[in-house]
mmCIF file of C-alpha atoms and ligand atoms in Angstrom:
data_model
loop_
_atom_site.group_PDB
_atom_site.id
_atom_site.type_symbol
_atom_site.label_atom_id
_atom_site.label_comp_id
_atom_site.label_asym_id
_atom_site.label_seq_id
_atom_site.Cartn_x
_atom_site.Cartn_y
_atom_site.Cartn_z
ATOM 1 C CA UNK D 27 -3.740 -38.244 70.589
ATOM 2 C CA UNK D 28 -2.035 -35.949 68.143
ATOM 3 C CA UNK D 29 0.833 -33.516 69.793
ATOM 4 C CA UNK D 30 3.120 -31.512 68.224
ATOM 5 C CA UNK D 31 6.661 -31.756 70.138
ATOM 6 C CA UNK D 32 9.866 -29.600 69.551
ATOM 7 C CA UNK D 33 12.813 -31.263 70.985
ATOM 8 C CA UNK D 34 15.921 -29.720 72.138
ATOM 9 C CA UNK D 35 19.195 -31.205 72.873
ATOM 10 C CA UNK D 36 20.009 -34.404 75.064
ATOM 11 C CA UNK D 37 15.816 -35.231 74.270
ATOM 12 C CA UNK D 38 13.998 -32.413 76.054
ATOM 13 C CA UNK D 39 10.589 -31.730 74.329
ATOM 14 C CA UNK D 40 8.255 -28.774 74.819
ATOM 15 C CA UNK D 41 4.686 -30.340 74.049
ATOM 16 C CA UNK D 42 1.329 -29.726 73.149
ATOM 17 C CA UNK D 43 -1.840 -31.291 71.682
ATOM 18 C CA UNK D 44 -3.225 -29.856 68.343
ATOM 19 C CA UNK D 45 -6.608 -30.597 66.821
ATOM 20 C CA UNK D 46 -5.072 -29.761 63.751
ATOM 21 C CA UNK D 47 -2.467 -28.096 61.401
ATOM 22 C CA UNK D 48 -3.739 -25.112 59.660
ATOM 23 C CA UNK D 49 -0.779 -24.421 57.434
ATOM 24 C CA UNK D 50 2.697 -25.980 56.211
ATOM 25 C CA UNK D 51 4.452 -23.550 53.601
ATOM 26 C CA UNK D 52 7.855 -23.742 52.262
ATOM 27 C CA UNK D 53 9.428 -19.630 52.152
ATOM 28 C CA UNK D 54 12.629 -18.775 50.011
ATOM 29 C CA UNK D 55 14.448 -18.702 53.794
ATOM 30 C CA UNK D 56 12.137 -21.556 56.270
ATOM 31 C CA UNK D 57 9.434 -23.925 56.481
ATOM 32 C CA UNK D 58 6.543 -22.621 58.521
ATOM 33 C CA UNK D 59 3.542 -24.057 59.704
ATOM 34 C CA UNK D 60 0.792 -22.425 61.713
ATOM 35 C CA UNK D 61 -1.338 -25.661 64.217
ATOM 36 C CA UNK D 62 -4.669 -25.487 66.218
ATOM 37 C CA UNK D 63 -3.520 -26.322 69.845
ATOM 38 C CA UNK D 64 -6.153 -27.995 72.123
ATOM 39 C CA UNK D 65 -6.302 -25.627 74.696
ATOM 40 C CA UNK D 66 -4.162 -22.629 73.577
ATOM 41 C CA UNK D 67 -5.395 -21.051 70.356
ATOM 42 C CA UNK D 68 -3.328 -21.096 67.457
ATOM 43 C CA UNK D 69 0.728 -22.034 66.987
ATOM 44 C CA UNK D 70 3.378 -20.543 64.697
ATOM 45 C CA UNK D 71 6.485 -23.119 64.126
ATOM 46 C CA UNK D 72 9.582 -22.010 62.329
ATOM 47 C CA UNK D 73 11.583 -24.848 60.923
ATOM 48 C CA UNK D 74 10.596 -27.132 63.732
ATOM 49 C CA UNK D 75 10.808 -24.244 66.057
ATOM 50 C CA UNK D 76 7.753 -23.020 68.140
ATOM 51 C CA UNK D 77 7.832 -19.544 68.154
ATOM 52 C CA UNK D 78 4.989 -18.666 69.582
ATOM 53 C CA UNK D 79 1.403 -19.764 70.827
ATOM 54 C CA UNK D 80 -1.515 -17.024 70.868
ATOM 55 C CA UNK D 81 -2.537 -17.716 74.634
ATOM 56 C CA UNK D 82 1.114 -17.371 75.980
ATOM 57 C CA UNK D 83 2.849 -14.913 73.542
ATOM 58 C CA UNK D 84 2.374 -11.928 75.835
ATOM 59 C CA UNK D 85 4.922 -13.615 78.340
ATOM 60 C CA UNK D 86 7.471 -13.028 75.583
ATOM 61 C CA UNK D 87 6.785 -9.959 73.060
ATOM 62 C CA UNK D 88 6.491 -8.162 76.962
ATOM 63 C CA UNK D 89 9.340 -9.074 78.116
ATOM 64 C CA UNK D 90 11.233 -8.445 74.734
ATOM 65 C CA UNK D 91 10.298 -4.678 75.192
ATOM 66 C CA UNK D 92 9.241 -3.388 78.020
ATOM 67 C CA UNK D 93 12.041 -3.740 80.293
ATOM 68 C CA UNK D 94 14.549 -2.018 77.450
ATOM 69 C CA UNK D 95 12.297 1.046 76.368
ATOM 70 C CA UNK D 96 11.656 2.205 80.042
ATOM 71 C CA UNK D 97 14.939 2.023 80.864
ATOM 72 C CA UNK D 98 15.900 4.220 77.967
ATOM 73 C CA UNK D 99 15.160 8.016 79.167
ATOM 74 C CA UNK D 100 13.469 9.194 75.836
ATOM 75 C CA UNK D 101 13.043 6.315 73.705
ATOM 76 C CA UNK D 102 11.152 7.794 70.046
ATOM 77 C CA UNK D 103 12.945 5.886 67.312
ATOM 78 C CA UNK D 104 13.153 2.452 67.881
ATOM 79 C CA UNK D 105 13.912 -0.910 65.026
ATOM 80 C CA UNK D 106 12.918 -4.306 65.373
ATOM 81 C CA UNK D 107 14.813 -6.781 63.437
ATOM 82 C CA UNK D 108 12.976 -10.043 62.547
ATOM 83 C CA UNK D 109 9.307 -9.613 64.826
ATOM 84 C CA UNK D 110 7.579 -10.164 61.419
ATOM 85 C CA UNK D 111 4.092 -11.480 63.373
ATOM 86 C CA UNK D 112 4.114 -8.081 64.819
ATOM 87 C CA UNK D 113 3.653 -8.773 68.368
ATOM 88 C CA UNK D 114 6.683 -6.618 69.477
ATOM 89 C CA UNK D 115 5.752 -3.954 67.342
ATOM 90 C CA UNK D 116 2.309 -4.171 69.019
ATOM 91 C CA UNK D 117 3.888 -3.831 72.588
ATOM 92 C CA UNK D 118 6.105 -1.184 71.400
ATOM 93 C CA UNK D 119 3.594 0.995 70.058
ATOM 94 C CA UNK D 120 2.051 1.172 73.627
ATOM 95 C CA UNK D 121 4.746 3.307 74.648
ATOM 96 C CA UNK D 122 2.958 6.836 73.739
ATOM 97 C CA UNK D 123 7.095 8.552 73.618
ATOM 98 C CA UNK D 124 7.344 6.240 70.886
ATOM 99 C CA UNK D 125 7.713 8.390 67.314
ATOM 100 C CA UNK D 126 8.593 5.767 65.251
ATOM 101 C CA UNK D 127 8.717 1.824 65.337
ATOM 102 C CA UNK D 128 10.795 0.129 61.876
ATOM 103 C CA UNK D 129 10.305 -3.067 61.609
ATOM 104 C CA UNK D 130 12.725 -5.107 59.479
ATOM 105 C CA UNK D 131 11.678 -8.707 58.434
ATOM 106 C CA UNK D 132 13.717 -11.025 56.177
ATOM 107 C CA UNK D 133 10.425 -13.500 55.171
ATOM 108 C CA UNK D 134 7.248 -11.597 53.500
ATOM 109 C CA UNK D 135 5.752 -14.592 53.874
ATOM 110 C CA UNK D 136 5.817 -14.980 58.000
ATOM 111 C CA UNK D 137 3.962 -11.199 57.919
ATOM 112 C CA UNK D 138 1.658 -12.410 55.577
ATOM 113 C CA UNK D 139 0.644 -15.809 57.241
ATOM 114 C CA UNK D 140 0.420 -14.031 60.920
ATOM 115 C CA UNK D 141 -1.641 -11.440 59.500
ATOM 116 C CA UNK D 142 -4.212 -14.060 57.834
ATOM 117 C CA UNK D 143 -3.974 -17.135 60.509
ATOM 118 C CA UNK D 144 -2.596 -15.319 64.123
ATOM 119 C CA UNK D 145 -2.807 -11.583 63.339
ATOM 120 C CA UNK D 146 -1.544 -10.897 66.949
ATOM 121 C CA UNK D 147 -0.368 -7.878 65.859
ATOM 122 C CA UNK D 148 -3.762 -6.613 66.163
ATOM 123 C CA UNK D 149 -4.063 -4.076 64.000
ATOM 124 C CA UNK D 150 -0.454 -2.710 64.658
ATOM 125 C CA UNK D 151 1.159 -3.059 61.326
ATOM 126 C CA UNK D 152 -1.598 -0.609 60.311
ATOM 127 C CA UNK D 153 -0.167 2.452 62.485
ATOM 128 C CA UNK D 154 0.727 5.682 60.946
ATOM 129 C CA UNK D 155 3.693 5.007 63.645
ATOM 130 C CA UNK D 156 4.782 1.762 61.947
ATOM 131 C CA UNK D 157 7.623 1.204 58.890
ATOM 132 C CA UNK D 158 7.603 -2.298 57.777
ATOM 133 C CA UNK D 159 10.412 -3.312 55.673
ATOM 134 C CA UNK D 160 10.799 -6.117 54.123
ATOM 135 C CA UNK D 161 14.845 -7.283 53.938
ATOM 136 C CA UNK D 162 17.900 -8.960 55.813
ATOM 137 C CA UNK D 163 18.268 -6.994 58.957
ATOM 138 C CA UNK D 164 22.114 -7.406 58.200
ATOM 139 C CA UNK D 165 21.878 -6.061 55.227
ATOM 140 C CA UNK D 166 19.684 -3.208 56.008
ATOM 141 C CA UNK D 167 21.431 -2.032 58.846
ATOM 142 C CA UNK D 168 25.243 -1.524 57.084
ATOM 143 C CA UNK D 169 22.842 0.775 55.031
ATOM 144 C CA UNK D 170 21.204 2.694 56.951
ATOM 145 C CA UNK D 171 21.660 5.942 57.857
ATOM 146 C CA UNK D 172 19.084 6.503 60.701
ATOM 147 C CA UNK D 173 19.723 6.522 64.880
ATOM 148 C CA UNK D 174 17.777 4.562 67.339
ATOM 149 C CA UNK D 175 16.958 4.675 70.580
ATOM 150 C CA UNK D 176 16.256 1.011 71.239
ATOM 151 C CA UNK D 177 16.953 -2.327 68.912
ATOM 152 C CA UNK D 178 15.008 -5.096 69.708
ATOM 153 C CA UNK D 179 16.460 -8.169 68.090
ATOM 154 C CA UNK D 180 13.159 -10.795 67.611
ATOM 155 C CA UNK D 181 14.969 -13.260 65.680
ATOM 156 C CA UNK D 182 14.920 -17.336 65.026
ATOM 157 C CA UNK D 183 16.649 -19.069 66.709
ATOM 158 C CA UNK D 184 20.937 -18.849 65.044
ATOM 159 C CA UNK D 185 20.014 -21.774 62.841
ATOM 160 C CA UNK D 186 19.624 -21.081 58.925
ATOM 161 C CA UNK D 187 18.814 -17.223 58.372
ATOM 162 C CA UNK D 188 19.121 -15.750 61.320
ATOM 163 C CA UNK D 189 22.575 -17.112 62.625
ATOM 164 C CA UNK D 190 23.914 -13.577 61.490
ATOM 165 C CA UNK D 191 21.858 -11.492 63.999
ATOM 166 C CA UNK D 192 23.812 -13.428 66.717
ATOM 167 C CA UNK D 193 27.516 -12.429 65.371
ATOM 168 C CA UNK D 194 29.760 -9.809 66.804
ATOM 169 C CA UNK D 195 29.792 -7.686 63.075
ATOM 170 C CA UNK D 196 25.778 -7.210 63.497
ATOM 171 C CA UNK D 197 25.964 -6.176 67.204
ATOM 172 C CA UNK D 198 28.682 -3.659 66.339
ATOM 173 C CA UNK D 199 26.448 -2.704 63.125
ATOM 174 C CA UNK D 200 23.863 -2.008 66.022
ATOM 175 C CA UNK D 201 26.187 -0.183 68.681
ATOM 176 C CA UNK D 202 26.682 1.966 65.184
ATOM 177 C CA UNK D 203 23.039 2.825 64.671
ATOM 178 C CA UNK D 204 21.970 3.517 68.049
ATOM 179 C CA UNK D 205 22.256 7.150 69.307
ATOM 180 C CA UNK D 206 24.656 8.257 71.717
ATOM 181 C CA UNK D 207 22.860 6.438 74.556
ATOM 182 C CA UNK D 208 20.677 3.418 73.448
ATOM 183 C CA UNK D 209 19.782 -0.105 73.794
ATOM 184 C CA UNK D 210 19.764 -3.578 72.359
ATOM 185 C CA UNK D 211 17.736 -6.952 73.536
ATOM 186 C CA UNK D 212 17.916 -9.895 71.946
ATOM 187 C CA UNK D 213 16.242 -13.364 72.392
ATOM 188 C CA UNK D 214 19.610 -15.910 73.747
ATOM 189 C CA UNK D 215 18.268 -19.157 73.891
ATOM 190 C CA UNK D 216 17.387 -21.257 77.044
ATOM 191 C CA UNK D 217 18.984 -21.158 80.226
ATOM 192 C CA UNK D 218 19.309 -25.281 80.207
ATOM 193 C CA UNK D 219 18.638 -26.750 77.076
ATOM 194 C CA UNK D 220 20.445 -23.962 74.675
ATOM 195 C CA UNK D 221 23.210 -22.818 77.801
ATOM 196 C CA UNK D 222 26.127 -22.340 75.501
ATOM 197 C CA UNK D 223 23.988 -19.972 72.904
ATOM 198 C CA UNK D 224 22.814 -17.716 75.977
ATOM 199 C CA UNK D 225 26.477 -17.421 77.138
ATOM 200 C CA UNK D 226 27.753 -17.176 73.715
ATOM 201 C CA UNK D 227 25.937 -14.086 73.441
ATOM 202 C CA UNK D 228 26.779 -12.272 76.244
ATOM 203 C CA UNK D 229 30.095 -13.133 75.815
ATOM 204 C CA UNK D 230 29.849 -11.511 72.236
ATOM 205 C CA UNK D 231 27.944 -8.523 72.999
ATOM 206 C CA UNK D 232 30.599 -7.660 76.108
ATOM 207 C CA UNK D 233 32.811 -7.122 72.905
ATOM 208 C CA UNK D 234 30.797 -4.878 71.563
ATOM 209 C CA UNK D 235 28.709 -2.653 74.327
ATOM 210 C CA UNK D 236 29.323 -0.883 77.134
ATOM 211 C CA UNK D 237 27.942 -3.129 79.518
ATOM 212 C CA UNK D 238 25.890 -6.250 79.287
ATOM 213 C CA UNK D 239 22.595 -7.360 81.114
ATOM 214 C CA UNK D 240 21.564 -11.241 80.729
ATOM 215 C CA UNK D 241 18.418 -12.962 82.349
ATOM 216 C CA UNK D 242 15.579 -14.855 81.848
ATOM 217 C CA UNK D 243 11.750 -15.444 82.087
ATOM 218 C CA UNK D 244 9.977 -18.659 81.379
ATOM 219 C CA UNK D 245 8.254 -18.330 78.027
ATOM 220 C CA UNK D 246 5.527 -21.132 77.634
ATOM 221 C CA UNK D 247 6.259 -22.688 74.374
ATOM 222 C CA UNK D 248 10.344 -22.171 74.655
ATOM 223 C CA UNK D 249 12.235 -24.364 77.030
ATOM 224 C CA UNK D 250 12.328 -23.338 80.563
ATOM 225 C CA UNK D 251 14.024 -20.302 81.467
ATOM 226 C CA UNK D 252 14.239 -18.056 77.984
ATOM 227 C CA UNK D 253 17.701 -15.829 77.752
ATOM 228 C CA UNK D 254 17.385 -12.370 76.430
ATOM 229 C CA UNK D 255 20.246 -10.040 76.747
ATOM 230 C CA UNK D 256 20.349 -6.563 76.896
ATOM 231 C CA UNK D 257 23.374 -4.266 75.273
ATOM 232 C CA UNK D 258 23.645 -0.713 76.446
ATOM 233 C CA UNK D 259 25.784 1.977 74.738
ATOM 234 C CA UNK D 260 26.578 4.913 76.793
ATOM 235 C CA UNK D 261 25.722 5.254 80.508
ATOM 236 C CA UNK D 262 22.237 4.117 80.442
ATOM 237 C CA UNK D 263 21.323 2.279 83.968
ATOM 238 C CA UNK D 264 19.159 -1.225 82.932
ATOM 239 C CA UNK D 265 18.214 -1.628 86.097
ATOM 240 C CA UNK D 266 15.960 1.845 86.585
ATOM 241 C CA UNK D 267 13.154 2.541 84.712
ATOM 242 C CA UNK D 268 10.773 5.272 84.695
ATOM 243 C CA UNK D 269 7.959 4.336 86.880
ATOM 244 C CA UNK D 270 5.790 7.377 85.731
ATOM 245 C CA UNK D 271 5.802 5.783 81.968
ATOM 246 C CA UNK D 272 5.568 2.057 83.189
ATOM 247 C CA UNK D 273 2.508 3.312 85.004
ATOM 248 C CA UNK D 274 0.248 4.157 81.445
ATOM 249 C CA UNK D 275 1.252 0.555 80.116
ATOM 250 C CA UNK D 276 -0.918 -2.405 80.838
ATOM 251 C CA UNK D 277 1.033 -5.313 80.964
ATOM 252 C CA UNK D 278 -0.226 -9.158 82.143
ATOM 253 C CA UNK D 279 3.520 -10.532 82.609
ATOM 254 C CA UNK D 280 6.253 -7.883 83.018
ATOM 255 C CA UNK D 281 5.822 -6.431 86.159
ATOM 256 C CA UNK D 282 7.984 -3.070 86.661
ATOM 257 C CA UNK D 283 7.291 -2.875 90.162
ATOM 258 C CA UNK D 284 10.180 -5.754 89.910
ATOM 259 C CA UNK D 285 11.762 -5.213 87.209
ATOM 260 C CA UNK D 286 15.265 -5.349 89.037
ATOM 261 C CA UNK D 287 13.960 -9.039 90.325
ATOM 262 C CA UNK D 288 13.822 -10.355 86.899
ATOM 263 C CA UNK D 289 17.374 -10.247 86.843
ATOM 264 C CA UNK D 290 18.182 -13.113 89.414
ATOM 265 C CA UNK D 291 20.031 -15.855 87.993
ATOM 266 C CA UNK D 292 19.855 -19.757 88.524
ATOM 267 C CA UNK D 293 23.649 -19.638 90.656
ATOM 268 C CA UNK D 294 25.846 -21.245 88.170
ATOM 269 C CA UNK D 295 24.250 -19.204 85.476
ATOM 270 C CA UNK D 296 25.531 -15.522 87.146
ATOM 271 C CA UNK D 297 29.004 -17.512 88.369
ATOM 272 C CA UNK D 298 29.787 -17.960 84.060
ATOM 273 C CA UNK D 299 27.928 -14.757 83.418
ATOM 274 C CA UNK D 300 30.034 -13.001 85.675
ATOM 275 C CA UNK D 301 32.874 -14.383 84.837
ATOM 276 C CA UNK D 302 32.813 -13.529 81.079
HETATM 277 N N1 AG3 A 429 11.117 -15.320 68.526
HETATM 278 C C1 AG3 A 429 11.423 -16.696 68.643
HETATM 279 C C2 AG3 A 429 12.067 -17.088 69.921
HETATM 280 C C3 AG3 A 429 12.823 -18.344 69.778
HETATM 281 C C4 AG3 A 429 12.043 -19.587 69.854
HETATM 282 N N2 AG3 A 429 12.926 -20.719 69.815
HETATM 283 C C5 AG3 A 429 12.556 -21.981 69.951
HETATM 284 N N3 AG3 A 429 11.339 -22.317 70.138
HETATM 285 N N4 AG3 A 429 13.469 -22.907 69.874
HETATM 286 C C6 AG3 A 429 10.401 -14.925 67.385
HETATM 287 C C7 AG3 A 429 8.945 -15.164 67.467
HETATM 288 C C8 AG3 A 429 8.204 -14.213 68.269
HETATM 289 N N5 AG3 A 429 8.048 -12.944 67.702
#
């Protein structure tokens, strides 16, 4: 039996059988490789890293954006930073209020082998809707001059390039470039095997925003219990959305009927939360 296992710390390993790998490239930033599960369609690994699988990558990309852009009132101009396979831009773009979606990727090379091996993005990069742009989200955002609605951070995990989307300087280069009223999410790591990342981050962005909203939502392919944490500048209520939008947006894992459910935390999790 061949698997391919990504292990996270004190020997944890998130699992699955391949029939094959497709693809093993070396970028100017990460190794990536793209495997044939058994049972689950293709696999994109980052430097070791699974970040996602084609049956189960809904269960992320929709929580990643959903929740954020129907909790902001009139999102139009929103940037993703990293999402390079496109599958956040894809979900974003189902948001008709949505103007514009930039989406700012430090590898060429991860668009270019999702769009040829996994193109999940299915056919989003293609909108007249879309900017891709191809440079370090750090970078690009001291430099730009535009205002956002909504950030989405869809980053690596803070190991090699994308260690500076999780520092305090880039979320208060965010706070900067988001309109008067606006959101940020990020990916934070798991609940159990990655604990100190997710509170690391909300313990950074609590610097930065006005208030902070962590939780999680199992992610197959991550380890149980996947952190994302939500920044909000001004007085913008994460916890409403607007039904009436939620209702023209098909979704197979986000559920807004409860979206104020998904942010129960495991008990020790909300005690250090709250206690930040
Ligand atoms: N998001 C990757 C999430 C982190 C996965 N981490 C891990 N497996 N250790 C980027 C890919 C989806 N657009």
């Amino acid at each position: 039996m061949v698997a391919f296992t990504e292990w996270y710390e004190g020997g944890y390993g998130v699992s699955f059988r391949i029939k094959g790998k497709i693809l093993d490239r070396k970028s100017k930033y990460q190794r990536i490789e793209v495997y044939e599960t058994e049972g689950f369609g293709r696999m994109l690994v980052i430097d070791g890293a699974i970040q996602f699988i084609e049956r189960w990558e809904k269960m992320y990309h929709e929580i990643l954006v959903h929740p954020v852009l129907l909790a902001h009132p009139n999102p139009r101009n929103v940037l993703i930073i990293g999402g390079g396979d496109g599958g956040a831009l894809r979900e974003a773009l189902k948001h008709d209020v949505v103007e514009k979606v930039r989406v700012v990727e430090i590898d060429e090379m991860v668009v270019d082998v999702v769009k040829e091996y996994i193109p999940i993005d299915g056919g989003a990069f293609d909108s007249e809707r879309c900017e891709l742009i191809i440079d370090d989200g750090t970078k690009f955002i001291k430099g730009d001059r535009c205002r956002y609605d909504v950030i989405i951070i869809d980053s690596t995990d803070p190991k090699g390039p994308a260690e500076k989307l999780f520092s305090i300087p880039f979320y208060r280069d965010c706070y900067k470039r988001l309109n008067e009223k606006g959101l940020v999410i990020t990916q934070s790591g798991g609940a159990y095997f990655d604990s100190k990342l997710s509170i690391e981050v909300v313990r950074r962005m609590k610097e930065v925003f006005n208030k902070v909203y962590p939780f999680f939502f199992s992610v197959i392919g991550y380890a149980p219990c996947w952190g994302f944490s939500v920044g909000v500048k001004g007085d913008i209520d994460f916890l409403k959305i607007d039904m009436e939008r939620a209702k023209r947006i098909s979704t197979e894992y986000y559920d807004p009927e409860h979206h104020d459910r998904m942010l129960f935390l495991p008990r020790k999790m909300r005690e250090v939360m709250e206690s930040l």
